[in-house]
Coordinates of C-alpha atoms in Angstrom, one line a residue:
M1 CA -121.8 48.7 -71.7
N2 CA -121.0 48.6 -75.7
L3 CA -117.2 50.2 -76.1
P4 CA -117.2 52.7 -79.3
L5 CA -115.8 51.3 -82.3
F6 CA -112.5 52.9 -81.8
S7 CA -111.9 51.3 -78.4
R8 CA -113.0 47.8 -79.4
K9 CA -110.5 48.0 -82.2
T10 CA -107.7 49.0 -80.0
A11 CA -108.9 46.3 -77.5
T12 CA -108.6 43.8 -80.2
A13 CA -105.2 44.9 -81.1
L14 CA -104.0 44.1 -77.4
A15 CA -105.6 41.4 -77.2
L16 CA -103.7 40.3 -80.6
I17 CA -100.3 41.7 -79.2
A18 CA -101.1 39.9 -75.6
A19 CA -101.4 36.7 -77.3
A20 CA -98.8 37.2 -79.9
T21 CA -96.7 37.9 -76.9
G22 CA -97.5 34.5 -74.8
A23 CA -96.9 32.6 -78.1
M24 CA -93.3 33.5 -78.3
A25 CA -92.8 33.0 -74.5
Q26 CA -94.3 29.4 -75.4
D27 CA -91.9 29.3 -78.2
K28 CA -88.9 29.2 -75.8
P29 CA -87.5 25.6 -75.6
E30 CA -87.4 23.8 -72.5
S31 CA -83.2 23.6 -73.5
L32 CA -80.7 24.7 -75.7
D33 CA -79.8 21.3 -77.1
L34 CA -76.0 21.4 -78.9
G35 CA -74.0 18.6 -80.5
V36 CA -70.6 19.3 -79.6
F37 CA -68.1 17.6 -81.7
T38 CA -64.3 16.4 -80.0
F39 CA -62.3 13.2 -80.1
M40 CA -62.8 11.4 -77.2
S41 CA -61.3 8.3 -77.9
G42 CA -57.7 7.8 -80.0
P43 CA -54.5 9.4 -79.8
A44 CA -56.3 12.8 -80.4
A45 CA -58.3 12.2 -77.3
A46 CA -55.2 13.6 -75.4
Y47 CA -56.2 17.1 -76.9
G48 CA -59.8 16.7 -77.5
M49 CA -60.7 15.0 -74.1
P50 CA -60.0 18.7 -72.6
G51 CA -62.0 20.2 -74.8
K52 CA -65.2 18.0 -73.9
Q53 CA -64.2 18.8 -70.6
G54 CA -64.1 22.6 -71.1
A55 CA -67.4 22.1 -72.5
E56 CA -69.1 20.5 -69.6
V57 CA -67.6 23.5 -67.3
M58 CA -69.0 25.9 -69.4
I59 CA -72.4 24.3 -69.4
E60 CA -72.3 23.7 -65.7
K61 CA -71.5 27.6 -65.2
I62 CA -74.1 28.8 -67.9
N63 CA -76.8 26.9 -66.2
A64 CA -76.1 27.7 -62.7
E65 CA -76.1 31.5 -63.6
G66 CA -79.6 30.9 -65.5
G67 CA -78.9 29.7 -69.2
I68 CA -79.3 31.3 -71.7
G69 CA -82.1 34.0 -71.8
G70 CA -83.3 31.3 -69.0
V71 CA -83.1 28.3 -71.1
P72 CA -80.8 26.0 -69.7
I73 CA -78.0 23.6 -72.1
E74 CA -78.0 20.4 -72.5
A75 CA -75.5 18.6 -75.0
T76 CA -74.8 15.4 -77.0
F77 CA -71.1 14.8 -77.4
V78 CA -69.9 12.9 -80.8
D79 CA -66.5 11.6 -80.8
E80 CA -64.8 12.2 -84.0
A81 CA -62.5 9.2 -83.7
Q82 CA -65.4 7.3 -85.5
G83 CA -64.3 9.1 -89.0
A84 CA -65.6 11.3 -91.5
E85 CA -68.3 9.6 -92.2
G86 CA -69.7 9.0 -89.1
V87 CA -69.4 12.6 -87.8
I88 CA -71.3 13.7 -90.9
S89 CA -73.9 10.9 -90.4
E90 CA -74.1 12.3 -86.7
Y91 CA -74.3 15.9 -87.7
R92 CA -77.3 15.2 -89.9
R93 CA -79.2 13.2 -87.4
L94 CA -79.0 15.8 -84.6
A95 CA -79.5 18.8 -87.1
E96 CA -82.5 17.1 -88.3
G97 CA -83.6 16.3 -84.8
E98 CA -83.5 18.5 -81.8
A99 CA -80.5 20.3 -82.2
E100 CA -80.4 23.9 -82.3
F101 CA -76.8 24.7 -82.6
M102 CA -73.6 22.9 -83.1
I103 CA -70.3 23.3 -82.0
A104 CA -67.9 21.4 -84.3
A105 CA -65.3 20.3 -84.9
L106 CA -62.0 19.6 -83.8
S107 CA -60.3 18.1 -87.2
S108 CA -60.0 20.5 -89.7
G109 CA -61.1 17.8 -92.2
N110 CA -64.3 17.2 -90.3
C111 CA -64.7 21.1 -90.4
L112 CA -64.4 21.4 -94.2
A113 CA -66.7 18.5 -94.6
L114 CA -69.2 20.1 -92.5
A115 CA -69.1 23.5 -93.2
P116 CA -71.4 23.1 -96.3
I117 CA -73.8 20.7 -94.8
A118 CA -74.1 23.1 -92.0
D119 CA -75.4 25.8 -94.8
Q120 CA -77.5 22.9 -96.3
L121 CA -79.4 22.4 -93.4
K122 CA -79.5 25.8 -92.1
M123 CA -77.7 24.7 -88.9
P124 CA -75.8 27.5 -87.2
T125 CA -72.4 25.8 -86.2
I126 CA -69.0 27.0 -84.4
G127 CA -65.9 25.4 -85.3
W128 CA -64.3 25.2 -81.7
N129 CA -60.7 24.6 -83.3
C130 CA -60.5 23.8 -86.5
D131 CA -57.7 25.8 -87.9
T132 CA -56.8 25.3 -91.5
H133 CA -56.5 28.6 -93.6
Q134 CA -58.6 26.8 -96.1
L135 CA -61.8 26.7 -94.7
F136 CA -63.3 29.9 -95.7
K137 CA -62.0 29.6 -99.4
E138 CA -65.9 29.0 -100.2
P139 CA -68.4 31.5 -98.3
H140 CA -70.2 29.8 -95.4
D141 CA -73.2 31.5 -94.0
Y142 CA -74.1 29.3 -91.2
Y143 CA -70.7 28.4 -90.2
Y144 CA -68.5 30.4 -87.6
R145 CA -64.5 30.0 -86.9
P146 CA -64.1 32.1 -83.7
N147 CA -60.4 31.3 -82.8
G148 CA -58.3 32.5 -86.0
N149 CA -56.6 30.1 -88.7
T150 CA -53.3 28.3 -89.4
I151 CA -51.7 31.4 -91.2
A152 CA -51.5 33.7 -88.4
E153 CA -50.8 30.9 -85.9
F154 CA -47.7 29.8 -87.7
M155 CA -46.8 32.8 -88.9
A156 CA -46.8 33.8 -85.2
Y157 CA -44.1 31.1 -84.1
T158 CA -41.7 31.6 -87.1
L159 CA -41.7 35.5 -86.3
Y160 CA -41.2 34.5 -82.7
F161 CA -38.1 32.2 -82.8
L162 CA -36.7 34.7 -85.3
K163 CA -36.8 37.3 -83.4
Q164 CA -35.1 34.9 -80.6
N165 CA -32.3 33.7 -83.1
P166 CA -31.5 36.5 -85.4
D167 CA -28.7 34.6 -86.7
I168 CA -30.4 31.1 -87.2
K169 CA -29.2 29.3 -90.4
R170 CA -30.6 25.6 -90.0
V171 CA -34.2 24.7 -89.5
A172 CA -36.0 21.5 -89.6
I173 CA -39.6 20.7 -89.4
I174 CA -41.5 17.4 -88.2
N175 CA -45.0 17.6 -88.2
P176 CA -48.3 15.1 -88.8
D177 CA -48.6 13.6 -92.4
Y178 CA -51.9 15.3 -93.1
S179 CA -53.3 18.6 -94.4
F180 CA -52.4 20.4 -90.9
G181 CA -49.0 19.4 -90.8
H182 CA -48.3 19.9 -95.0
D183 CA -50.3 23.4 -94.4
A184 CA -48.0 24.5 -91.3
A185 CA -44.8 23.5 -93.0
E186 CA -45.5 25.5 -96.1
I187 CA -46.4 28.4 -93.7
V188 CA -43.5 28.0 -91.7
K189 CA -41.1 27.8 -95.1
A190 CA -43.1 31.2 -96.7
T191 CA -42.4 32.9 -93.5
L192 CA -38.6 32.1 -93.8
A193 CA -38.1 32.6 -96.9
T194 CA -39.8 36.5 -96.9
M195 CA -37.9 37.6 -93.5
K196 CA -34.6 35.3 -93.7
P197 CA -34.1 34.2 -97.3
D198 CA -31.0 32.6 -96.2
V199 CA -32.4 29.8 -93.8
E200 CA -31.9 26.4 -94.9
I201 CA -34.5 23.6 -94.4
V202 CA -32.5 20.9 -93.7
A203 CA -35.2 18.5 -93.0
E204 CA -39.1 17.9 -93.6
L205 CA -40.2 15.3 -91.6
F206 CA -44.1 13.8 -91.6
P207 CA -44.7 10.9 -89.7
K208 CA -48.0 9.2 -90.0
M209 CA -50.7 10.3 -87.2
G210 CA -50.6 7.5 -84.4
S211 CA -47.1 6.7 -84.8
A212 CA -45.9 4.2 -82.0
T213 CA -41.8 5.3 -82.5
Y214 CA -40.3 8.7 -83.7
Q215 CA -37.2 7.2 -83.5
T216 CA -35.8 7.0 -87.3
E217 CA -37.0 11.0 -87.4
I218 CA -35.1 12.0 -84.0
S219 CA -32.2 10.1 -85.7
R220 CA -32.5 12.5 -88.9
L221 CA -32.7 15.3 -86.1
A222 CA -29.7 14.5 -84.7
A223 CA -27.7 13.9 -87.7
T224 CA -28.7 17.0 -89.4
R225 CA -28.2 19.1 -86.1
P226 CA -30.7 22.3 -87.2
E227 CA -30.6 25.3 -84.9
V228 CA -34.6 25.2 -84.7
I229 CA -37.0 22.3 -84.6
F230 CA -40.7 23.6 -85.9
S231 CA -43.3 21.0 -85.1
N232 CA -47.2 21.1 -84.8
L233 CA -47.4 17.5 -83.6
W234 CA -50.1 17.3 -81.2
G235 CA -52.0 15.1 -78.8
G236 CA -50.5 11.2 -78.5
D237 CA -48.0 12.0 -81.2
L238 CA -46.7 15.0 -79.4
E239 CA -46.6 13.3 -76.4
N240 CA -44.9 10.2 -77.8
F241 CA -42.2 12.2 -79.7
I242 CA -41.2 14.3 -76.4
R243 CA -41.1 11.0 -74.6
Q244 CA -38.6 9.5 -76.9
A245 CA -36.8 12.6 -77.9
A246 CA -35.8 13.7 -74.4
P247 CA -33.5 11.1 -73.5
R248 CA -31.8 11.6 -77.0
G249 CA -30.9 15.0 -75.8
I250 CA -32.8 16.7 -79.1
F251 CA -34.1 19.4 -76.9
K252 CA -30.4 20.5 -75.7
Q253 CA -29.0 20.1 -78.9
S254 CA -31.9 22.4 -80.8
Q255 CA -34.2 25.1 -79.9
A256 CA -37.4 23.1 -80.4
V257 CA -40.6 25.2 -81.1
L258 CA -43.9 22.5 -80.2
A259 CA -46.5 24.8 -81.5
L260 CA -49.3 22.6 -79.7
G261 CA -46.6 22.1 -76.5
E262 CA -48.8 23.8 -73.9
A263 CA -51.3 21.1 -74.1
V264 CA -49.0 18.5 -72.8
L265 CA -46.8 20.6 -70.0
Q266 CA -48.7 19.2 -67.3
R267 CA -48.4 15.2 -68.6
S268 CA -44.5 15.5 -70.7
D269 CA -40.9 16.1 -69.4
L270 CA -40.1 19.1 -71.3
P271 CA -37.1 21.5 -70.1
E272 CA -37.1 25.0 -69.6
G273 CA -36.6 27.4 -72.8
V274 CA -39.1 25.0 -75.3
V275 CA -40.9 27.7 -77.5
V276 CA -44.7 26.7 -76.9
G277 CA -48.1 28.3 -77.6
V278 CA -51.8 28.0 -77.5
L279 CA -53.1 28.4 -81.5
G280 CA -54.5 32.1 -80.5
D281 CA -54.8 33.9 -77.0
G282 CA -56.0 30.9 -74.9
W283 CA -53.6 31.2 -72.3
W284 CA -55.3 31.5 -69.2
R285 CA -52.9 32.6 -66.8
S286 CA -52.1 35.7 -69.7
P287 CA -52.0 39.5 -68.3
D288 CA -55.4 39.8 -70.4
A289 CA -56.9 36.6 -68.7
E290 CA -56.3 38.0 -65.1
S291 CA -57.6 41.8 -66.1
I292 CA -60.7 40.2 -67.7
G293 CA -61.0 37.9 -64.3
M294 CA -63.3 35.2 -65.8
A295 CA -60.2 32.7 -66.6
S296 CA -59.2 31.9 -63.2
D297 CA -62.7 31.0 -61.8
F298 CA -62.9 28.6 -64.9
A299 CA -59.9 27.3 -64.0
T300 CA -60.6 26.5 -60.4
A301 CA -63.9 24.7 -61.5
Y302 CA -62.2 22.5 -64.1
A303 CA -59.2 21.6 -61.3
E304 CA -62.1 20.7 -58.9
K305 CA -63.8 18.6 -61.6
F306 CA -61.1 17.1 -63.5
G307 CA -57.9 17.2 -60.8
E308 CA -55.4 19.4 -63.1
D309 CA -55.3 22.6 -64.6
P310 CA -57.0 23.2 -67.8
V311 CA -55.0 23.1 -71.4
F312 CA -55.7 25.6 -74.1
P313 CA -58.0 23.1 -75.9
A314 CA -60.1 23.7 -72.8
I315 CA -59.9 27.2 -73.3
K316 CA -60.9 27.2 -77.3
M317 CA -63.8 25.3 -76.0
A318 CA -64.7 27.3 -73.2
N319 CA -64.6 30.6 -75.6
S320 CA -66.7 29.2 -78.2
F321 CA -69.2 28.6 -75.8
L322 CA -68.9 32.2 -75.0
V323 CA -69.3 33.4 -78.2
M324 CA -72.4 31.2 -78.8
K325 CA -73.9 32.8 -75.7
A326 CA -73.0 36.1 -76.8
G327 CA -74.8 35.6 -80.1
Y328 CA -77.9 34.1 -78.6
E329 CA -78.4 37.4 -76.4
K330 CA -77.6 39.6 -79.0
A331 CA -80.4 38.1 -81.5
M332 CA -82.7 38.2 -78.1
A333 CA -81.8 41.6 -77.7
D334 CA -82.5 42.1 -81.6
N335 CA -85.9 40.4 -81.2
G336 CA -87.5 42.2 -78.5
G337 CA -86.3 39.6 -75.8
A338 CA -88.1 36.5 -77.5
W339 CA -86.2 33.4 -78.3
P340 CA -84.5 33.8 -81.8
T341 CA -84.7 31.4 -85.0
E342 CA -81.8 29.6 -86.3
E343 CA -81.5 32.7 -88.7
Q344 CA -81.8 35.6 -86.3
V345 CA -78.9 33.8 -84.5
I346 CA -76.8 33.7 -87.6
A347 CA -77.6 37.4 -88.4
A348 CA -76.6 38.2 -84.7
L349 CA -73.2 36.3 -85.1
K350 CA -72.5 38.3 -88.1
G351 CA -69.6 40.8 -87.5
L352 CA -69.8 39.8 -83.6
T353 CA -67.2 41.3 -81.3
T354 CA -67.1 39.8 -77.7
Q355 CA -65.4 39.1 -74.9
T356 CA -63.7 36.0 -74.3
L357 CA -61.7 34.1 -71.3
T358 CA -58.6 35.4 -72.9
G359 CA -59.3 38.1 -75.1
E360 CA -61.3 40.0 -77.6
M361 CA -63.0 38.2 -80.7
T362 CA -63.9 39.8 -83.6
F363 CA -65.6 38.0 -86.4
R364 CA -64.5 39.1 -90.2
E365 CA -67.0 39.4 -92.7
D366 CA -66.0 36.0 -94.2
N367 CA -66.9 34.5 -90.5
D368 CA -63.5 34.1 -89.8
G369 CA -62.5 34.9 -86.1
I370 CA -59.6 37.8 -85.4
V371 CA -57.9 36.8 -82.0
D372 CA -54.6 37.5 -81.0
Q373 CA -51.5 35.4 -80.9
V374 CA -49.9 34.3 -77.7
V375 CA -46.5 32.7 -77.7
G376 CA -43.9 32.1 -74.9
M377 CA -41.4 29.3 -74.0
T378 CA -41.1 27.1 -70.8
T379 CA -40.2 28.4 -67.8
M380 CA -40.6 27.2 -64.2
V381 CA -42.7 29.3 -61.8
E382 CA -42.7 29.2 -58.0
G383 CA -46.1 27.6 -56.8
I384 CA -46.7 25.7 -60.0
D385 CA -45.4 22.4 -60.3
Y386 CA -44.7 21.9 -64.3
P387 CA -43.4 24.5 -66.7
V388 CA -45.6 27.7 -68.0
L389 CA -45.5 30.2 -70.4
G390 CA -42.6 33.0 -70.1
N391 CA -40.8 35.4 -72.2
M392 CA -44.2 35.7 -73.8
V393 CA -45.4 38.0 -76.6
R394 CA -48.9 38.6 -77.8
Y395 CA -49.1 39.4 -81.5
D396 CA -52.0 41.3 -82.7
G397 CA -54.5 38.9 -84.5
E398 CA -55.3 41.1 -87.4
A399 CA -51.8 41.9 -88.3
L400 CA -50.8 38.3 -89.1
L401 CA -54.0 37.4 -91.6
P402 CA -53.9 38.2 -95.3
P403 CA -57.0 40.2 -96.5
M404 CA -59.5 38.7 -97.7
G405 CA -59.6 37.2 -100.8
E406 CA -56.0 37.3 -101.1
D407 CA -54.0 33.9 -101.6
P408 CA -52.3 33.3 -98.2
L409 CA -48.9 32.4 -99.3
A410 CA -49.0 34.9 -101.8
W411 CA -49.6 37.5 -99.1
I412 CA -46.7 36.5 -97.1
G413 CA -44.3 36.7 -99.7
S414 CA -45.7 40.4 -100.2
L415 CA -44.1 41.3 -97.0
T416 CA -40.3 42.4 -96.1
P417 CA -38.1 41.6 -93.7
E418 CA -38.9 45.1 -92.1
F419 CA -42.4 43.6 -90.8
L420 CA -40.4 41.9 -88.3
D421 CA -39.4 45.5 -86.7
T422 CA -43.2 46.3 -86.8
L423 CA -43.7 43.4 -84.1
P424 CA -43.5 43.3 -80.0
E425 CA -40.3 41.8 -79.0
P426 CA -40.3 38.3 -77.1
G427 CA -40.8 39.4 -73.6
S428 CA -42.9 42.3 -74.0
Y429 CA -45.9 40.6 -72.6
E430 CA -45.6 39.6 -69.0

């Protein structure tokens, strides 16, 4: 029987829609291939390997739950210890191959190098750890960082120890001799100059990364006798410093502030009362994490797989996977359920707000993530055989970030000592 013209057109249109729908379904890949960059060798592996392990746990968890939109995740891990040239080469190789998304990188220097390449290759990329506040001085359309930056992080530590030690007069700084260490020192000094200008910096020490001994620096700290020692040493460097400083009484003489200290609590003999944090909100035992209810399951899976509890680099990596997953799910929802293009994923990430294991993350217009800052002091609690965070505070992440486009250090300088009075007290977040 011949169909009327209108019916024939309708049938043809329906057939085209069905064919298109089938084509979109066929475009869904067999796997979502990722490049994941971290340090897997050398002194920095003490920090980088928990990140890798956090990625492995998240991949297993997401795949066990059906993947992302039914697509399982597969990852190629790249060791950042090979240096910037090798990291860039591997990034290009993966981007020009099967990879659809990158989680890169740990090192701030590598992030600064990769961000413009991500734009050039139109490769969606999350910087899972890199903290430098200089990352978004230039705009990047394809590069996102879900974990805040050094301004909020090191302001938080300085504000915390000022709250704890309102009469402080003498501060020493011992940081690694590269941009991360020098930037942190400038932020600490700028915050002190604004909030308590009579504080004297009695020592600024910048040992080389990978130093085998810190005896010269420890002797200087012992001689200058600061009331507070601030440090953002990390990985194997921090472990070595603690191992050498503790027998010489440094942690009894001065209040120590170890910005990345939570990452080594299970492997170092730190006394109670040392200020530590997680460069963001990534403390899996925090009240917010307990309220959300996902972090304990992640920690259980992590401990079963690796024989120890997760530390904040593992949480940062896990949260980055959750941000990526939220971006893909939003892109698919916006795309009628079809697998999204790279451009659609980027559009979905723009301005995204999503829940992580430990709180909430929102991307600003410049693609920098707003996250809260959790700081505390080492304390022993029943049932845990190593120090954990106590006397905690949770600072609002947005309150510690300068407005977009403003010079960060100038913004800190524009604050007044009364800013301290607007912040919650240590111990208020328990």
